[in-house]
Short mmCIF file of C-alpha atoms in Angstrom, two decimals:
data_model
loop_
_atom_site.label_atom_id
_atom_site.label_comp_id
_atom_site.label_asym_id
_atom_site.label_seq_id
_atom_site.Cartn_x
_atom_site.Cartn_y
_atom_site.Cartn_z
CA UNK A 1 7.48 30.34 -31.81
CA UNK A 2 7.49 34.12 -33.32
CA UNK A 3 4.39 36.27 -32.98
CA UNK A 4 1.29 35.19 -34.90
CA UNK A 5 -0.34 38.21 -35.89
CA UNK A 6 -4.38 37.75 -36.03
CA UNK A 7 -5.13 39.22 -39.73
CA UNK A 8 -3.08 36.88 -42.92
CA UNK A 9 -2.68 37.90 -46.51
CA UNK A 10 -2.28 33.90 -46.62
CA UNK A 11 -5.26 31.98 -47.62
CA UNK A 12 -3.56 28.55 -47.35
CA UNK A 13 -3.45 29.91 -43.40
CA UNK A 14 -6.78 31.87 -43.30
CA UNK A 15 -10.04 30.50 -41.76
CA UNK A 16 -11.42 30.51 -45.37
CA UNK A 17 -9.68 27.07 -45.97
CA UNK A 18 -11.97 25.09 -44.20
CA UNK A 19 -16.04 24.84 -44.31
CA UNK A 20 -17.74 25.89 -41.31
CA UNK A 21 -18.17 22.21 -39.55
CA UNK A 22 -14.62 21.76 -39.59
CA UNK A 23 -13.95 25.25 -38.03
CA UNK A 24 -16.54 24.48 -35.09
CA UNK A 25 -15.23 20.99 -34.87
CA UNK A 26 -11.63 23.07 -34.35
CA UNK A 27 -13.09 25.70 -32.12
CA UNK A 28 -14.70 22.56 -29.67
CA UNK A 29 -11.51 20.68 -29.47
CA UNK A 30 -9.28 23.54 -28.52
CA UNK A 31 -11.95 24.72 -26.03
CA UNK A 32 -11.01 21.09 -24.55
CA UNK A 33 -11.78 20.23 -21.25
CA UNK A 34 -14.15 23.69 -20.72
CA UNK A 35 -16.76 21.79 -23.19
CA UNK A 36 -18.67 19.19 -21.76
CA UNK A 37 -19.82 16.30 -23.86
CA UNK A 38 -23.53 16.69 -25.69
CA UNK A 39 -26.12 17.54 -24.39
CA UNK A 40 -24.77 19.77 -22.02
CA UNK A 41 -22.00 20.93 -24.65
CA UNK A 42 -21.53 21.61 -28.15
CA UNK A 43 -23.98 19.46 -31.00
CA UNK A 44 -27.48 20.36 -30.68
CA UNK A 45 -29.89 23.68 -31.20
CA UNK A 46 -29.62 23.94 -27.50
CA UNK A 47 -27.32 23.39 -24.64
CA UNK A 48 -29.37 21.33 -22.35
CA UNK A 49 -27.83 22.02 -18.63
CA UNK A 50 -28.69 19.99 -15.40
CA UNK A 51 -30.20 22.46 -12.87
CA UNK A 52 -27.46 21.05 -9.57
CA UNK A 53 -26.79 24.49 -8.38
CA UNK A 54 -29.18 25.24 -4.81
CA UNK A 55 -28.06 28.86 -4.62
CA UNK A 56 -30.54 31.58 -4.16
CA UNK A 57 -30.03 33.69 -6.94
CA UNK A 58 -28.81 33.05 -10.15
CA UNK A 59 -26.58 35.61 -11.67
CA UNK A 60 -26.00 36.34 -15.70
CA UNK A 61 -23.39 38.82 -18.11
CA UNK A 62 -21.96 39.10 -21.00
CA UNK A 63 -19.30 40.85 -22.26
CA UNK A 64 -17.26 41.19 -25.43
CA UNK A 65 -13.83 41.78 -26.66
CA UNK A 66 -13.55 43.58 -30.79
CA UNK A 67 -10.44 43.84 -32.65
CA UNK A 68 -9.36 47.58 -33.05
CA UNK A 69 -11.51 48.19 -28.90
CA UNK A 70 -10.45 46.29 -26.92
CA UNK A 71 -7.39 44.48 -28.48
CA UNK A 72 -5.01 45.42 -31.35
CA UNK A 73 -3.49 43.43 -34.32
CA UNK A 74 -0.02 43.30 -31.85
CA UNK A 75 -1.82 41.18 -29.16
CA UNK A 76 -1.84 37.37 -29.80
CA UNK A 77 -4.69 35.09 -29.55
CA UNK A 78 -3.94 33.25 -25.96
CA UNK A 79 -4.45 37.06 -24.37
CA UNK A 80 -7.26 37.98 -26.16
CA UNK A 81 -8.72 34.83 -25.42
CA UNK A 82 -7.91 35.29 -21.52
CA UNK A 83 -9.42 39.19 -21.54
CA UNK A 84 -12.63 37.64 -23.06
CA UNK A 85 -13.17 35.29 -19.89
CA UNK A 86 -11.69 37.67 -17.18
CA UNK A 87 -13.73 40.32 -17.73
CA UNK A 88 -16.96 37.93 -18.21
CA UNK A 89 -15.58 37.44 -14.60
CA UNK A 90 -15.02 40.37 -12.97
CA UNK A 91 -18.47 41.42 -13.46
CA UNK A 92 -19.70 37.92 -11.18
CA UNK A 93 -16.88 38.57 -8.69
CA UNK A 94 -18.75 42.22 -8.22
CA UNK A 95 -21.98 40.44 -7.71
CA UNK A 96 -20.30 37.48 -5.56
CA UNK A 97 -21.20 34.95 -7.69
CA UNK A 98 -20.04 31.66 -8.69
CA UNK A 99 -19.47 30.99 -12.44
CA UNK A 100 -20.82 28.07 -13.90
CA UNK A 101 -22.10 27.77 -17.74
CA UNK A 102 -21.00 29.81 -20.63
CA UNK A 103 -22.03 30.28 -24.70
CA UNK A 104 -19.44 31.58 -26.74
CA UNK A 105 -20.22 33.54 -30.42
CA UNK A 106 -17.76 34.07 -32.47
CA UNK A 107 -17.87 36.78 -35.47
CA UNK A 108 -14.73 36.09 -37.76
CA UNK A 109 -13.49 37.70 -40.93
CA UNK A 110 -12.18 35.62 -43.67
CA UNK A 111 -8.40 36.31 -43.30
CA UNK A 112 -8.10 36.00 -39.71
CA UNK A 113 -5.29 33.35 -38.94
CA UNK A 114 -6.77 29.96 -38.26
CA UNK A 115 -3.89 29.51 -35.68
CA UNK A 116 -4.52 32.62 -34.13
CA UNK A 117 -8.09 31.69 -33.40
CA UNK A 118 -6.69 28.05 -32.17
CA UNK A 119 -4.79 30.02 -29.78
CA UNK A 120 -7.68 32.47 -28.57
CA UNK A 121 -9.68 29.09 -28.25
CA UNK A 122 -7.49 27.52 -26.19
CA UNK A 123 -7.14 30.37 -23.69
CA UNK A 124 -10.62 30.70 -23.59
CA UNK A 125 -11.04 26.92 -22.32
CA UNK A 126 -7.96 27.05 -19.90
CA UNK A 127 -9.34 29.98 -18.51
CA UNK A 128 -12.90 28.85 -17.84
CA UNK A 129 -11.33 25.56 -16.56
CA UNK A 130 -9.52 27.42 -14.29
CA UNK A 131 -12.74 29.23 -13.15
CA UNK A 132 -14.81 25.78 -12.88
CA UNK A 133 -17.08 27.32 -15.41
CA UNK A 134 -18.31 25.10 -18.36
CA UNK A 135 -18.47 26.67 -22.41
CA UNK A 136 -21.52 24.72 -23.45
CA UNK A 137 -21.94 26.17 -26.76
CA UNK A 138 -22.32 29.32 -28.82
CA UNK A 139 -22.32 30.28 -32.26
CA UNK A 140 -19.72 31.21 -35.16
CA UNK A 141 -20.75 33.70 -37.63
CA UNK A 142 -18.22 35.15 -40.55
CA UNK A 143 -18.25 38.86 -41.02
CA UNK A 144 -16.31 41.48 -43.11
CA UNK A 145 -12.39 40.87 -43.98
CA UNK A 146 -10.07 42.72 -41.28
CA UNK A 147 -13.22 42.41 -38.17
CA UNK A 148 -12.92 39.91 -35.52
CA UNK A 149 -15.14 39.64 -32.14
CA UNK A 150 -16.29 37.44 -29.40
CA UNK A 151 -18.69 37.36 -26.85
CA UNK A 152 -19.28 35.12 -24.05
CA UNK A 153 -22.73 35.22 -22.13
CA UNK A 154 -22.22 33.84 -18.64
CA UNK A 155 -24.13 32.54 -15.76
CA UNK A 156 -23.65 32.00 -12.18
CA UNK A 157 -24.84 31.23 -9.03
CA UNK A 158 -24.89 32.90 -5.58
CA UNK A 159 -26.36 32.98 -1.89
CA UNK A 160 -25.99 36.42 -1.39
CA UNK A 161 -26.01 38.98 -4.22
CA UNK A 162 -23.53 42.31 -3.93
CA UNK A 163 -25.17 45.22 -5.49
CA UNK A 164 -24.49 48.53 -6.23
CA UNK A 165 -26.57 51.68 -4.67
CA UNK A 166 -26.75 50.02 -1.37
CA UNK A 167 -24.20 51.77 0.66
CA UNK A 168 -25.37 54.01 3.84
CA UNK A 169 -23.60 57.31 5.48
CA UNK A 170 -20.45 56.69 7.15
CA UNK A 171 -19.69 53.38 5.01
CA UNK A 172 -15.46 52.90 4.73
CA UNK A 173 -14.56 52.69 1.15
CA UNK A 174 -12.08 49.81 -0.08
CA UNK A 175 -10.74 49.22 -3.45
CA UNK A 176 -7.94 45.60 -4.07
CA UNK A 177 -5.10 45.70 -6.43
CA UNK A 178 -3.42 48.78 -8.01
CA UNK A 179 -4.93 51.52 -10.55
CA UNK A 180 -4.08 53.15 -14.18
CA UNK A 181 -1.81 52.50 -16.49
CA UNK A 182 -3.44 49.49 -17.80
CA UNK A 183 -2.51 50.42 -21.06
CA UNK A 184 1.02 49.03 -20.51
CA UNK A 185 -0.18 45.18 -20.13
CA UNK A 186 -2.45 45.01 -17.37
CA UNK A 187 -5.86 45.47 -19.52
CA UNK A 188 -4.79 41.95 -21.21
CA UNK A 189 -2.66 40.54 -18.50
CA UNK A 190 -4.96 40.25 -15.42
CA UNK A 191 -7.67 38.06 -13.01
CA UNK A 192 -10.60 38.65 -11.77
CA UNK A 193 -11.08 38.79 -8.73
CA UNK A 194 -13.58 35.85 -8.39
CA UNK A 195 -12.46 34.49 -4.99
CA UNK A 196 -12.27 37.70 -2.87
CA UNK A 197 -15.99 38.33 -4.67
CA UNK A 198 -17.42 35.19 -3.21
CA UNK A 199 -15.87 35.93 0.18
CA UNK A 200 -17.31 39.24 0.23
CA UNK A 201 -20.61 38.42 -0.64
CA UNK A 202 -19.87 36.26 2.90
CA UNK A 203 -19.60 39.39 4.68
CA UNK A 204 -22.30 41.03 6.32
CA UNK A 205 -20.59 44.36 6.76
CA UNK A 206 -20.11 44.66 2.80
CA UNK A 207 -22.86 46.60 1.88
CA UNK A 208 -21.94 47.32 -2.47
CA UNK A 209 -19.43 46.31 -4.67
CA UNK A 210 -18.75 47.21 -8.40
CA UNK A 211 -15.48 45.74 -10.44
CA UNK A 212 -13.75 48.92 -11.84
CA UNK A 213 -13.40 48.45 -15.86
CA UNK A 214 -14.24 52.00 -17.07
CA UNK A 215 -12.18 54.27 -14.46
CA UNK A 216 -12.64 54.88 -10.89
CA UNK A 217 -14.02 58.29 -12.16
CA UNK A 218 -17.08 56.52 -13.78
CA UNK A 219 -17.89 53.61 -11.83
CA UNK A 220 -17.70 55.25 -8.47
CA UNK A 221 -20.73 57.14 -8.88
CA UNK A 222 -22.28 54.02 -10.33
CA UNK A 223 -21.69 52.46 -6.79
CA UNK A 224 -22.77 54.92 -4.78
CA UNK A 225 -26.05 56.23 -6.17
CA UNK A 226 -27.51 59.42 -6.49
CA UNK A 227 -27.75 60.23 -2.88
CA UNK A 228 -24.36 59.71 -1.59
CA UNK A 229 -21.06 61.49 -2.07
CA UNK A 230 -17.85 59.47 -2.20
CA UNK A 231 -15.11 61.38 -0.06
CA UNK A 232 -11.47 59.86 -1.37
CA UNK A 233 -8.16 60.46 0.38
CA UNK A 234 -6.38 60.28 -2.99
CA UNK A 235 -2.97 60.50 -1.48
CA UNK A 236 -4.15 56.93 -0.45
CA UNK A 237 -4.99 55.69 -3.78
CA UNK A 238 -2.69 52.53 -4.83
CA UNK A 239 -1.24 53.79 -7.92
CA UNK A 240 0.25 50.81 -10.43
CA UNK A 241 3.45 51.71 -11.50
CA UNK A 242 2.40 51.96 -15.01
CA UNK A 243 1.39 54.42 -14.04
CA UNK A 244 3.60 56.85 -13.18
CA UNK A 245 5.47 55.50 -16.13
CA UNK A 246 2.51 56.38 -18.63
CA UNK A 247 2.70 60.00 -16.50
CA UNK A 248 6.46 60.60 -17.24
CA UNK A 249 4.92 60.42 -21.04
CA UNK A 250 2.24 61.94 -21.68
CA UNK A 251 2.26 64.62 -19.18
CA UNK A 252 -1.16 63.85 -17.23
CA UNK A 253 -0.26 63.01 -13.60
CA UNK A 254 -0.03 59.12 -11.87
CA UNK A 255 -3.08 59.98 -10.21
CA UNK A 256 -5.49 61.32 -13.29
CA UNK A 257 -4.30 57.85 -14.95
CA UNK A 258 -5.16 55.40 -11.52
CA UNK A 259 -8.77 57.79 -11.76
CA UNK A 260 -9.46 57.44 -15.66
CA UNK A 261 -7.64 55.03 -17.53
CA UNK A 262 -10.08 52.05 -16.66
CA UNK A 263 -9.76 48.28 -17.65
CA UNK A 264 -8.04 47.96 -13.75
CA UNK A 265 -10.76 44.96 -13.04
CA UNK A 266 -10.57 45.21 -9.07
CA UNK A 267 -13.06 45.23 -6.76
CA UNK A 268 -14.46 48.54 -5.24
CA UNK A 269 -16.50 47.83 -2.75
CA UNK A 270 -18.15 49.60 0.36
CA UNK A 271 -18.15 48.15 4.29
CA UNK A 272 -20.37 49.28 7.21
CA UNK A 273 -17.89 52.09 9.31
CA UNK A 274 -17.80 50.10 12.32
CA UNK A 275 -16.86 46.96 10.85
CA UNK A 276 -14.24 48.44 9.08
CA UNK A 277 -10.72 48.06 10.98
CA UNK A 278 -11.57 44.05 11.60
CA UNK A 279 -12.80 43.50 8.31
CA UNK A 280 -8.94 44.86 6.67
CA UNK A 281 -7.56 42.23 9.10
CA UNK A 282 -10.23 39.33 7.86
CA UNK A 283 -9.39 40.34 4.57
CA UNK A 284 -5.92 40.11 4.35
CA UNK A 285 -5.43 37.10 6.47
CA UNK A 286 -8.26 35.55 3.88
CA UNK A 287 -6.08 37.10 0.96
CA UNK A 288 -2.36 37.62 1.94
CA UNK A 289 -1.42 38.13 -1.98
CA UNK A 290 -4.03 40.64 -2.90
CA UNK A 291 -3.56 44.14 -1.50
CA UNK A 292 -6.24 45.93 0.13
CA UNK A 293 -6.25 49.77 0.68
CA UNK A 294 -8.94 52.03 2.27
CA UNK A 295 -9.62 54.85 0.47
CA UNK A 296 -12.42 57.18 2.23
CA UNK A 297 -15.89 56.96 3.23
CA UNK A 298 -19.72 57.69 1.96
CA UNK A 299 -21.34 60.61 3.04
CA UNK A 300 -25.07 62.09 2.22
CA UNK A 301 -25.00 63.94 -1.27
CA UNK A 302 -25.32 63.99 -4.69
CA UNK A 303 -23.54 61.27 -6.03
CA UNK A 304 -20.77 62.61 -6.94
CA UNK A 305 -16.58 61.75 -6.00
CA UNK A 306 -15.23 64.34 -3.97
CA UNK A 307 -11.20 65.05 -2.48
CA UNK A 308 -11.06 64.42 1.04
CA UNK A 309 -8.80 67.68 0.85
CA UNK A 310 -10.72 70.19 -0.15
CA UNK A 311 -14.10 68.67 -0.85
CA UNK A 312 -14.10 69.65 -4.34
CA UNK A 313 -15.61 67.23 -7.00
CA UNK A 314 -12.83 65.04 -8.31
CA UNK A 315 -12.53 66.50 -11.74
CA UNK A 316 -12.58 64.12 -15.28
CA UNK A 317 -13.99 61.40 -17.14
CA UNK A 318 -13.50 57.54 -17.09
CA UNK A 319 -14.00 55.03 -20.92
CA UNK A 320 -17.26 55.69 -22.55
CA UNK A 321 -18.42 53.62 -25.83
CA UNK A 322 -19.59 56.16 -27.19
CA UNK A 323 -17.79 59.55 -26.46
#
């Protein structure tokens, strides 16, 4: 099959060519096995849910993915529909939560491809499947030609909540995975990091967590607070090889992009100082497949990233909505 882009000139292929109970009837059945039958599911004002869970706190997000933010016209419905979930998720793994229900809305133009939005269903329901989570309903609303958005509002369940601001002097600072260059797939091509959430949430040494989606640059002072300084050995930090490709282009170094470019979804997460060397080993014999690097420590100050080196604020900015 060629690429399907998610805009038609094509009526005869458009959403407009069927009434709005067909396209939620379409939108249900290629959600499949994510929607449970009625009541829980899809066919009333309100999703009625069975309260099952005994956790101690329940946990709730939402997040959203637009056409011409946080996708283009190039990417096809199955990824879009994947981003929409994973990042839903990333925000529960940094709270060490369990996903569990979901409502989708849906804001559609009236030339977006009917198959496109098949596909974007679809990926939606195979990835909340592969989460355990349920989509139990929503809402579809049409909106200008050319626009397209989604948002999914999810909740879940924990025993133990990972927050940010918690962190104390001396605290050994962890981030998973690789940063930057997400530009170059990774922003539509990744998973959250649900599991190694839930385990750390387990762990009495962790003491914060935040998922990194805007740039280590923004959401590192969002961990730490306004009393702490973050001290980074950035010759330590696990550059993705995107980006030092995305470097060799545009000039900015590998290291401005792993600091800045956001939409990395891993875990960065703080663990009591003498816990720290057996907690790497727990880790990685817990997660053998997901890399773990240390990457400095908190210190009393003004919430701000510093260089180990020469204790100079790290300069630069991470994504902002509205810069």
């Amino acid at each position: 099959m060629g690429f399907m882009a998610i805009l038609t000139t094509q009526k005869s292929k458009s959403v407009a060519q069927v009434s709005e109970e067909k396209l939620i009837e379409i939108i249900v059945r290629s959600l499949g096995r994510a929607c449970p039958p009625f009541p829980a599911g899809p066919g009333g004002d309100c999703a009625i849910i069975p309260l099952t869970e005994k956790a101690k706190f329940r946990v709730s997000t939402i997040d959203s993915v637009i056409l011409g933010r946080h996708f283009d016209s190039s990417c096809s419905g199955s990824l879009a529909g994947m981003k929409l979930v994973e990042r839903n998720l990333s925000d529960l793994a940094a709270a060490g939560a369990k996903p569990k229900d979901a409502l989708l809305s849906l804001f559609i133009g009236p030339n977006v491809n009917l198959a496109w939005l098949k596909d974007f269903a679809q990926a939606v329901g195979r990835a909340a499947s592969r989460a355990g989570m349920n989509i139990n309903g929503g809402d579809v609303c049409r909106v200008q030609a050319d626009q397209f958005s989604a948002t999914l509002s999810v909740q879940g369940f924990s025993q133990r909540i990972l927050t940010r601001t918690t962190c104390q002097a001396g605290d050994r600072l962890f981030v998973t995975g690789e940063l930057g260059g997400s530009l170059l797939g990774h922003h539509c091509h990744f998973r959250a990091r649900v599991a190694e959430g839930l385990w750390l949430a387990q762990q009495k040494s962790t003491t914060a967590c935040t998922d990194l989606s805007d740039g280590m640059l923004k959401d590192l002072p969002g961990l730490i607070g306004k009393k702490w300084d973050a001290m980074v050995d950035t010759d330590r930090l696990p550059l993705r090889p995107a980006a030092q490709q995305m470097a060799k282009k545009d000039g900015r170094s590998a290291l401005e992009h792993a600091l800045q470019d956001g939409e990395d979804y891993e875990l960065l997460f703080c663990v009591k100082a003498k816990d720290a060397s057996s907690f790497a080993q727990k880790f990685q014999k817990q997660f053998p497949l997901t890399r773990l690097t240390e990457i400095g420590f908190i210190k009393k100050g003004k919430g701000l990233a510093r260089s180990l080196k020469d204790k100079q604020p790290l300069l630069g900015k991470g994504f902002s909505h509205f810069a």
